[in-house]
CSV table of C-alpha atoms in Angstrom, one decimal:
chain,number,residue,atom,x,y,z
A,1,UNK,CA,0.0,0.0,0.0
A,2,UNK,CA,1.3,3.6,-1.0
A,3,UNK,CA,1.2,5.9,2.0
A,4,UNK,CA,3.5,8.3,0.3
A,5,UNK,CA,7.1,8.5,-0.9
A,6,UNK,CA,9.7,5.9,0.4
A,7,UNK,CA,6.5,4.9,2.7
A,8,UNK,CA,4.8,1.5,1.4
A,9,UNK,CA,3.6,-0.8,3.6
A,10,UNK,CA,2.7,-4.4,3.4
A,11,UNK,CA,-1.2,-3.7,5.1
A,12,UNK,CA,-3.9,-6.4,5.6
A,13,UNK,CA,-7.5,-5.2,3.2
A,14,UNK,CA,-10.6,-6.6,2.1
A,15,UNK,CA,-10.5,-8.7,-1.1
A,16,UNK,CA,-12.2,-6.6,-3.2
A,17,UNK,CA,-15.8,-7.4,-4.2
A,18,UNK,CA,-16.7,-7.3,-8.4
A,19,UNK,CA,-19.6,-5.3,-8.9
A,20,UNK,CA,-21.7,-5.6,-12.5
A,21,UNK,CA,-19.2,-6.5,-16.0
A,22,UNK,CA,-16.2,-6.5,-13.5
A,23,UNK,CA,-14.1,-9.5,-13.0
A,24,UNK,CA,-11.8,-10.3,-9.7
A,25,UNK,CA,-8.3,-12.0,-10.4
A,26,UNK,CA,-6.0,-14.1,-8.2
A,27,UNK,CA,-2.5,-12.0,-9.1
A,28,UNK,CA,-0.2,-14.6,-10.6
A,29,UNK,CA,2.6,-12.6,-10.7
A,30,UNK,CA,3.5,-8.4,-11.1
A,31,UNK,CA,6.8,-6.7,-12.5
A,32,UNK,CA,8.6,-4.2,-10.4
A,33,UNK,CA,9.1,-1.0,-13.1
A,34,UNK,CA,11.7,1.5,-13.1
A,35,UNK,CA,8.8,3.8,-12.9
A,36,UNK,CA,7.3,2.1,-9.7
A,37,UNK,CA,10.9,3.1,-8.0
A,38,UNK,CA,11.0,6.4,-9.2
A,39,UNK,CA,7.2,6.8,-7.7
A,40,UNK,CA,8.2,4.6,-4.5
A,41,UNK,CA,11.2,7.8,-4.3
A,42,UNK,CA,9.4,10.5,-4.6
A,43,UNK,CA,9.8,11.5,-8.2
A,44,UNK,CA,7.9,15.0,-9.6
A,45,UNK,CA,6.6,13.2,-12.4
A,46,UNK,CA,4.1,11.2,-10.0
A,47,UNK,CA,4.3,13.6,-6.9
A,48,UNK,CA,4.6,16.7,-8.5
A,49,UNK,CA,6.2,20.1,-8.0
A,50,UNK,CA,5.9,23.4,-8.9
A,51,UNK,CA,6.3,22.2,-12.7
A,52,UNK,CA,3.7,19.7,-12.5
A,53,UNK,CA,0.5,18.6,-11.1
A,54,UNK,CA,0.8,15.3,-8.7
A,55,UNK,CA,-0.9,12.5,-9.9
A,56,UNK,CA,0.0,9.8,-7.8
A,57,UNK,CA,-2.1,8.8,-5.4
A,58,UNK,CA,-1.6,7.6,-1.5
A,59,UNK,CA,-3.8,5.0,0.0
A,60,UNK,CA,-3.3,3.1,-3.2
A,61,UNK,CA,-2.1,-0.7,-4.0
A,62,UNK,CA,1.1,-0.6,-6.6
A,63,UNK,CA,1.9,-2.7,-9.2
A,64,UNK,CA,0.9,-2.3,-13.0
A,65,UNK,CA,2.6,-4.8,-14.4
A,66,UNK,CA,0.8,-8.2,-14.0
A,67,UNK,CA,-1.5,-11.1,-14.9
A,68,UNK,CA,-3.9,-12.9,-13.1
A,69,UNK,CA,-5.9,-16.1,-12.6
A,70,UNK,CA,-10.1,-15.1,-13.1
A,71,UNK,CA,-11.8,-16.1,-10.2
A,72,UNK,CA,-15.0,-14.2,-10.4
A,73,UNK,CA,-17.2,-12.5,-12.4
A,74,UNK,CA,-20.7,-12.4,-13.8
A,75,UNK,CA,-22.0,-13.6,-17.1
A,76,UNK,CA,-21.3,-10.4,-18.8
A,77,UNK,CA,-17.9,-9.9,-17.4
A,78,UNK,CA,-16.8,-13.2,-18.9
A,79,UNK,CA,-18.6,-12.9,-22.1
A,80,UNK,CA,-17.3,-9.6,-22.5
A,81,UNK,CA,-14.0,-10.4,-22.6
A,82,UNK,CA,-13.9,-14.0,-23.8
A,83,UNK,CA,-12.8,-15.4,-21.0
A,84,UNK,CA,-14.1,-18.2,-18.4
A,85,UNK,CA,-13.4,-18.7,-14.5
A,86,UNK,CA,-9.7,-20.2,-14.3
A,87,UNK,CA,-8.4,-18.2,-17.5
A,88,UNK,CA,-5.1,-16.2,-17.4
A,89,UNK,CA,-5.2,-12.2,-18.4
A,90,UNK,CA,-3.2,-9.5,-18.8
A,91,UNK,CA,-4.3,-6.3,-18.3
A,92,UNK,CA,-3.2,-2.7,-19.9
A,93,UNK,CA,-1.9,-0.5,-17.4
A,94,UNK,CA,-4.2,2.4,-18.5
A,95,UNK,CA,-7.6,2.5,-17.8
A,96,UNK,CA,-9.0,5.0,-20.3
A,97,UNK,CA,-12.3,7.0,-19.6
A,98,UNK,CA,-13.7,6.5,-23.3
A,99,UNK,CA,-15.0,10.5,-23.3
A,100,UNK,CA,-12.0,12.8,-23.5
A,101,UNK,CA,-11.2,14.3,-26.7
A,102,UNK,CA,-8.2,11.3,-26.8
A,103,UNK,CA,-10.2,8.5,-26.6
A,104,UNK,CA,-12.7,9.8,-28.6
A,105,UNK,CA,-9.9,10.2,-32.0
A,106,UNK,CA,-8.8,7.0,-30.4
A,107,UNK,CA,-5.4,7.4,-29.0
A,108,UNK,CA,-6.8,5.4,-25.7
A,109,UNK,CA,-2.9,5.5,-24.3
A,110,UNK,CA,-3.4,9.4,-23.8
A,111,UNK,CA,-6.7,9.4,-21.9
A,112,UNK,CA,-6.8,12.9,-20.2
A,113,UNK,CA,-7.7,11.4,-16.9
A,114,UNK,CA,-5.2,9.1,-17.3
A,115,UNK,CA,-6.1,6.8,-14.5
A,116,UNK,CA,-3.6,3.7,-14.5
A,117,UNK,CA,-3.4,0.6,-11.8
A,118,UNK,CA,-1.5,1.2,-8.9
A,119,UNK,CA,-1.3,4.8,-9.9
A,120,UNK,CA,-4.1,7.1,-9.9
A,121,UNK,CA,-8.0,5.6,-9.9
A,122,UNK,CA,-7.4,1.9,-9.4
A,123,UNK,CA,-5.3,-0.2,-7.2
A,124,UNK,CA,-2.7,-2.3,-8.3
A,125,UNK,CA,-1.4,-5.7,-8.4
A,126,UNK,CA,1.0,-6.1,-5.8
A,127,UNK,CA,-1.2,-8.0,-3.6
A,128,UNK,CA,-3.2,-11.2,-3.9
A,129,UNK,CA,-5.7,-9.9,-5.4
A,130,UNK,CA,-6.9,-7.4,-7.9
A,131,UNK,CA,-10.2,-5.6,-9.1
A,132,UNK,CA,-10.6,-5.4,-12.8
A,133,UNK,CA,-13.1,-2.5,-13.6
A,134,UNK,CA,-15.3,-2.3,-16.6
A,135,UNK,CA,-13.1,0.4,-18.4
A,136,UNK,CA,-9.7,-2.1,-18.0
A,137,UNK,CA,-8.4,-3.3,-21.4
A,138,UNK,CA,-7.7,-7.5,-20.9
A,139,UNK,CA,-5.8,-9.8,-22.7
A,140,UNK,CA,-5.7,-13.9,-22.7
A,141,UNK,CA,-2.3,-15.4,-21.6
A,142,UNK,CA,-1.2,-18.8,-21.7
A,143,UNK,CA,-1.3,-20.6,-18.7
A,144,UNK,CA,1.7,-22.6,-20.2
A,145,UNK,CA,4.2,-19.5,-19.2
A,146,UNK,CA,5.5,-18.8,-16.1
A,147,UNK,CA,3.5,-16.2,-13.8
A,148,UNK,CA,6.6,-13.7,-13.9
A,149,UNK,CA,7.3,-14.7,-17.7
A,150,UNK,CA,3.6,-13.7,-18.6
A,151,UNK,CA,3.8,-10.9,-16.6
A,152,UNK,CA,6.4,-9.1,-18.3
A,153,UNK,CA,3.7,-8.6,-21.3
A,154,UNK,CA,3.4,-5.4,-20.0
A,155,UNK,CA,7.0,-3.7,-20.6
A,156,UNK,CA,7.5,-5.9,-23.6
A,157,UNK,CA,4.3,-4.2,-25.2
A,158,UNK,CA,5.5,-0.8,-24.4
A,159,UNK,CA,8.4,-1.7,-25.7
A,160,UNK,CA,6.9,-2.8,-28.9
A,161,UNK,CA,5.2,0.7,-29.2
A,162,UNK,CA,8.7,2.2,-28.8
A,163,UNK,CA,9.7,0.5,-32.2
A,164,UNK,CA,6.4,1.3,-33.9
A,165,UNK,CA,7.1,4.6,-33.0
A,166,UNK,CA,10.2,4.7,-35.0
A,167,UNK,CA,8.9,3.6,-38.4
A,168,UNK,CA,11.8,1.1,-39.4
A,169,UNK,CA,12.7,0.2,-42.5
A,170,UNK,CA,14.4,-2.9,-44.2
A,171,UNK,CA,17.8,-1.3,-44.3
A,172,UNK,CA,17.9,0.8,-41.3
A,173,UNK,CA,20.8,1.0,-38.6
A,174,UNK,CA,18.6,0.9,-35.4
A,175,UNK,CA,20.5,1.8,-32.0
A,176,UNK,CA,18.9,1.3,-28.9
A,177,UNK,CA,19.9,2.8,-25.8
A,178,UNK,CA,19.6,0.2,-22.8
A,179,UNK,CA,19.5,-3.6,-22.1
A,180,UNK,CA,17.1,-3.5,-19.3
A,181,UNK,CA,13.7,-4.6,-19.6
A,182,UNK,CA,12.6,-1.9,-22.2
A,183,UNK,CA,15.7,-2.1,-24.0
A,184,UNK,CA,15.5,-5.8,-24.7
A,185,UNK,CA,12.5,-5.6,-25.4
A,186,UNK,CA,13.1,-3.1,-27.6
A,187,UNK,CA,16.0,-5.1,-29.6
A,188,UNK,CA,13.6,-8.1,-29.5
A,189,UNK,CA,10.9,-5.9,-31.4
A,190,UNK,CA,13.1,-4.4,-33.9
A,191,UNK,CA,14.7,-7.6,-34.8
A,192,UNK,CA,11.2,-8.8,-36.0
A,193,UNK,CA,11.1,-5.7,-38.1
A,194,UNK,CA,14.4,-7.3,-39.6
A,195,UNK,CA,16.5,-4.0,-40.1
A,196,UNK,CA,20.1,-3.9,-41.7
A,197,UNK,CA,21.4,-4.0,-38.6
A,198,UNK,CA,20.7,-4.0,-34.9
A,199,UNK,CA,22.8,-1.9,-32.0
A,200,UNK,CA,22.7,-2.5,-28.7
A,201,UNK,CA,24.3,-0.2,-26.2
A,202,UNK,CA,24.9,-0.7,-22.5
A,203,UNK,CA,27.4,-0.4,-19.7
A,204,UNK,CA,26.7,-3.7,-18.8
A,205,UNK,CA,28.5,-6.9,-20.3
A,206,UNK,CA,26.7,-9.1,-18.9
A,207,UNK,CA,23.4,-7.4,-20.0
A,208,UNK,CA,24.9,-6.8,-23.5
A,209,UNK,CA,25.6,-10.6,-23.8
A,210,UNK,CA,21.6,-10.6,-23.3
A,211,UNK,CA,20.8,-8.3,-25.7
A,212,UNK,CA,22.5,-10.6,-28.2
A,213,UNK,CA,20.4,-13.7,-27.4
A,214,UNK,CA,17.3,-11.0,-27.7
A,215,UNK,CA,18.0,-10.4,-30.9
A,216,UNK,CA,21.4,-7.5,-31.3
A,217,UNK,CA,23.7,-8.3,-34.4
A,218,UNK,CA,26.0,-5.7,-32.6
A,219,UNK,CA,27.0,-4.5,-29.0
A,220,UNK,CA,28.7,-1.8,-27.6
A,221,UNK,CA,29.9,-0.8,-24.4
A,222,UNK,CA,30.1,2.6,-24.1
A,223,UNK,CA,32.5,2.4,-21.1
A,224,UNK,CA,35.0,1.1,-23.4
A,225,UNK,CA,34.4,2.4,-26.8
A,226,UNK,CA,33.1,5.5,-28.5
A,227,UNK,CA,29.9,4.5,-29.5
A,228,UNK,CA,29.1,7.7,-31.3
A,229,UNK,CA,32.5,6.9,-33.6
A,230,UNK,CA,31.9,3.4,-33.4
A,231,UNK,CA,28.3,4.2,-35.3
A,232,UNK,CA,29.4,6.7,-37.9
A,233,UNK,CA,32.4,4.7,-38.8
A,234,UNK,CA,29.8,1.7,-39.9
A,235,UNK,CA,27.4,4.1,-42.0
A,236,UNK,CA,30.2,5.6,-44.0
A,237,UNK,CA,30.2,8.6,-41.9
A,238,UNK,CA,26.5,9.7,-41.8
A,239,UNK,CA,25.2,7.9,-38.2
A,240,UNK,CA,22.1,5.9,-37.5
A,241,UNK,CA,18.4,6.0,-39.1
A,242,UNK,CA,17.1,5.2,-36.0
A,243,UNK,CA,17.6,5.5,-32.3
A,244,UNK,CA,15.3,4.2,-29.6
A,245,UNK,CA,16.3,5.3,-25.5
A,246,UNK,CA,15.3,3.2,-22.9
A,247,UNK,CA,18.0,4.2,-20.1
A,248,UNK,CA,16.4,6.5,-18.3
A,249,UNK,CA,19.8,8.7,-17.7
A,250,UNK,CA,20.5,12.5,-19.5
A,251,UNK,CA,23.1,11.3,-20.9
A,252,UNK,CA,21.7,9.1,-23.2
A,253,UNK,CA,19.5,11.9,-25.0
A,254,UNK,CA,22.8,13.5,-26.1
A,255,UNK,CA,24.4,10.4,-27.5
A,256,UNK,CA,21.5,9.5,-29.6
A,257,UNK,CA,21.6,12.9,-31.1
A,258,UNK,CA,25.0,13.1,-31.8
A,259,UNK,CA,24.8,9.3,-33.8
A,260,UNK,CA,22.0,10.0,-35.6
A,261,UNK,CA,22.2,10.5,-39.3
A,262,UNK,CA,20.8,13.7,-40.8
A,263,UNK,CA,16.8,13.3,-41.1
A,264,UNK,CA,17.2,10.1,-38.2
A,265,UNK,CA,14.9,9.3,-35.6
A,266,UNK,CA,14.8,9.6,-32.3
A,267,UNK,CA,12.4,8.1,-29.8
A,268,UNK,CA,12.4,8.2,-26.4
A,269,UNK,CA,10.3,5.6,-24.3
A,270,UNK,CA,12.0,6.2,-20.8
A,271,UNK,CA,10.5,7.8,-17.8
A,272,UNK,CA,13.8,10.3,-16.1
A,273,UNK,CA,14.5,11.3,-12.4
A,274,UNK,CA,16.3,14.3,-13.1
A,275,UNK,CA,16.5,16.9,-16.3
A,276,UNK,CA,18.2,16.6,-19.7
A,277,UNK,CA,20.0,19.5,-21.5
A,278,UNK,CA,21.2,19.0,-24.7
A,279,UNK,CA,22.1,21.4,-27.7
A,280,UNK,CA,18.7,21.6,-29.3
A,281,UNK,CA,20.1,22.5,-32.6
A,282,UNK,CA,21.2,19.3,-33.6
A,283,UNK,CA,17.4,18.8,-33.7
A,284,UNK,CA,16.8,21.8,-36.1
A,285,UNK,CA,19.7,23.3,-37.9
A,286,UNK,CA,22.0,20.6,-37.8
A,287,UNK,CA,20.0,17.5,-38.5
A,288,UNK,CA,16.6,18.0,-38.8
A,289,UNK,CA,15.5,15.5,-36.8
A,290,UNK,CA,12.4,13.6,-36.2
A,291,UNK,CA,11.7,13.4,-32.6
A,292,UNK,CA,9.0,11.3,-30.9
A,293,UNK,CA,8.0,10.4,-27.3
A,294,UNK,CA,6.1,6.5,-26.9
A,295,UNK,CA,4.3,6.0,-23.9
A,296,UNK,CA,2.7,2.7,-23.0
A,297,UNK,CA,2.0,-0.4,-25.4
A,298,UNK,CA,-1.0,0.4,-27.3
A,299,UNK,CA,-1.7,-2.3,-30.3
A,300,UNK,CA,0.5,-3.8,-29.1
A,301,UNK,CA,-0.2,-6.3,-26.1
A,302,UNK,CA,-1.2,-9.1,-29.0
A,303,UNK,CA,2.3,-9.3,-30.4
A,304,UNK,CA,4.4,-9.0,-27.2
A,305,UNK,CA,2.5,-12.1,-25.7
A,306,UNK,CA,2.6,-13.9,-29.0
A,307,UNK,CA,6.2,-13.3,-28.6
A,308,UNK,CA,6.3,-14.6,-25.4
A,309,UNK,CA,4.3,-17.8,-25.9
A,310,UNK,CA,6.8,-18.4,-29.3
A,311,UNK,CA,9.6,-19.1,-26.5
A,312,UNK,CA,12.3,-17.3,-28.7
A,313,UNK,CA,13.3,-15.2,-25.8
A,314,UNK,CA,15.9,-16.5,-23.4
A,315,UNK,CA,12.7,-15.3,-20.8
A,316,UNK,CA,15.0,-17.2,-18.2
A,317,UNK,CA,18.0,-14.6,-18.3
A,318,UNK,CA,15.8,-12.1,-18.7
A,319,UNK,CA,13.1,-12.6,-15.8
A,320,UNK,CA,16.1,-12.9,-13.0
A,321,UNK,CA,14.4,-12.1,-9.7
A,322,UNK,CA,11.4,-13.4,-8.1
A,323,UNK,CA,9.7,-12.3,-4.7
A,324,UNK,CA,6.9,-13.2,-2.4
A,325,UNK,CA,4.8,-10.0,-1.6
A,326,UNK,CA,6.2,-9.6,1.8
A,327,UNK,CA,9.7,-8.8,0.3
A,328,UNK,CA,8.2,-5.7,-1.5
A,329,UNK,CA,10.6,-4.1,0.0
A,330,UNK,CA,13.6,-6.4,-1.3
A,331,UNK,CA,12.5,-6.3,-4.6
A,332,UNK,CA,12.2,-2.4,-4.3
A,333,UNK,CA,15.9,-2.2,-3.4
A,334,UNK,CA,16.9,-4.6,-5.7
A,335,UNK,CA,15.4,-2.7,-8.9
A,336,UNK,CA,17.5,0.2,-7.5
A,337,UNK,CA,20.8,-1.8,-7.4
A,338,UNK,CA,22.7,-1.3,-10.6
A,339,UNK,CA,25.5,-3.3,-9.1
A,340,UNK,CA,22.5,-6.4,-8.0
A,341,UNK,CA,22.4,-8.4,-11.2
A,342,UNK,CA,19.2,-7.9,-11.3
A,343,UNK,CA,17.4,-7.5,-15.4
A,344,UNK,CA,13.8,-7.9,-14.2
A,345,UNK,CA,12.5,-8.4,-11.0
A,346,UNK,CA,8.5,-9.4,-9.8
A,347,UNK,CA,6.6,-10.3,-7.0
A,348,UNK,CA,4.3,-13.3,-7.2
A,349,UNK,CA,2.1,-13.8,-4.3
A,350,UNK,CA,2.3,-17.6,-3.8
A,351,UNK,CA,5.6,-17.8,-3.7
A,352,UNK,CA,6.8,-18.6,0.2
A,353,UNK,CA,10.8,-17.2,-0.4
A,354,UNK,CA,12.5,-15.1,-3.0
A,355,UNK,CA,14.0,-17.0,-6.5
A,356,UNK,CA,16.3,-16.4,-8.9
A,357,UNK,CA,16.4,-17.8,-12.7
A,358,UNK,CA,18.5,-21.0,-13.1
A,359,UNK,CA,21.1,-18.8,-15.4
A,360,UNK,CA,21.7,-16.5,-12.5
A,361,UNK,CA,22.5,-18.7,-10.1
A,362,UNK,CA,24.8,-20.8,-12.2
């Protein structure tokens, strides 16, 4: 439960009670998201400050990231949604109003009320159970994946809009900023687009060895080498067509618009704790850039579980960390550790102590 910044509590509540067309779920399992720590410490972007309104609300379950077991619901819950008692389902993170002028053109993902699980409107997932309202966008799951596997639907789909977002083409030099959880996913969407060639950058070599097995023909680390001169001297000079940033840190904003070809993209997926300043010109004079922001996975929550239930991924490597709810904390701090060899971490309820993937521990 969120009482505030750096002040969640493990708190004992009513399972919640499904009123008309909504459906409970037993939580199988829920990620732990970069943007939950940044809530969890106190970030404006959820809080607010004099910049910005706070939209985060206290008193409210976290977790956005998850999948559950359907446990109850009437007739025209289930046949809304396709789905019986005992089915698996993901669901967006969004809950759009259906009114504003957004949904009403149809970008659903920009809802002006913006209400989102374990955010603003509805509580989350990190507990055993969650409330799906009527508004909440579902989606089937295999049972056949793993709870925390299925669960990572969610950043894999946003993802996935990340590399919609940057229009690639067959021979393209995609670059992509990050081998987290975004950023693989990321690599793993653009290698079904099946560019020229496929970059992955990272300070990490263990994650970069990662984003090879999700799908990178290249890897640099850009402790060692000049990725920027690295870039331009494979393109003959000119840069990238395509650059996709999923770090998080200031400094990768600059780097993608220095190794960007003239008329390149850039898109930026990642949520920041702190400002970036960079020499808009590049943007303008220099480059003429296209720049573009992707938020959230629309259209896309049908391909990122297909890609899940193909079992391409090396989901093992990927989904390191497991936690029973009352290590919330635990898998808090872990998320936080860059040093922790963590990639992605989740809660599942049933579990009784904390796991780690088979590839970690060996």
């Amino acid at each position: 439960m969120v009482h505030g910044p750096e002040d969640y509590r493990l708190d004992t509540v009513p399972v919640p009670t499904p009123g008309p067309g909504e459906l409970l779920l037993k939580v199988d399992a829920v990620g732990v998201c970069a943007s939950d720590l940044k809530c969890y410490h106190g970030a404006a972007k959820f809080w607010g400050d004099e910049n910005r309104p706070a939209w985060a609300e206290r008193d409210r379950i976290a977790g956005h990231e998850f999948v559950g077991t359907v446990v109850q619901g009437d007739t025209t819950a289930l046949t809304r949604r396709g789905v019986d008692l005992g089915d698996r389902i993901a669901c967006e993170q969004i809950v759009p109003c259906g009114d504003c002028r957004y949904c009403l053109m149809g970008a659903y993902w920009m809802c002006a009320p913006h209400d989102m699980f374990g955010f603003k409107g509805f509580d989350g997932a990190m507990a055993e159970y969650v409330l799906v309202p009527t508004r909440a966008l579902t989606h089937p799951v295999s049972r056949d994946l793993a709870p925390h596997v299925a669960a990572f639907a969610e950043p894999l789909s946003c993802a996935m809009h990340a590399v919609e977002r940057g229009d690639i083409h067959f021979d393209d030099v995609v670059v992509i900023a990050g081998a987290g959880p975004i950023g693989l996913g990321a690599i793993a969407g653009t290698r079904q687009k099946n560019p020229r060639l496929v970059i992955a950058l990272d300070m990490s070599d263990d994650k970069l060895a990662l984003a090879r097995q999700a799908g990178a023909d290249l890897t640099i680390n850009i402790t060692t080498d000049d990725a920027v001169q690295k870039i331009k001297d494979l393109t003959d000079g000119y840069g990238a067509d395509v650059y996709i940033e999923a770090t998080g840190h200031p400094s990768a904003v600059s780097q993608g618009l220095n190794l960007l070809r003239k008329l390149g993209t850039y898109v930026e997926y990642s949520v920041f704790g702190s400002n970036a300043s960079v020499d808009w010109s590049i943007i303008s004079d220099d480059k003429e850039l296209n720049v573009l922001g992707a938020h959230l996975g629309p259209h896309c929550w049908p391909a990122a579980i297909k890609l899940l239930e193909s079992g391409t991924l090396p989901m093992d490597q990927i989904c390191t960390h497991q936690f029973p709810l009352d290590r919330f904390q635990d898998a808090l701090d872990l998320v936080a550790d860059s040093e922790g060899g963590s990639v992605k971490v989740s809660i599942v309820p049933t579990l009784t102590h904390p796991t780690t993937s088979t590839a970690i521990r060996d």
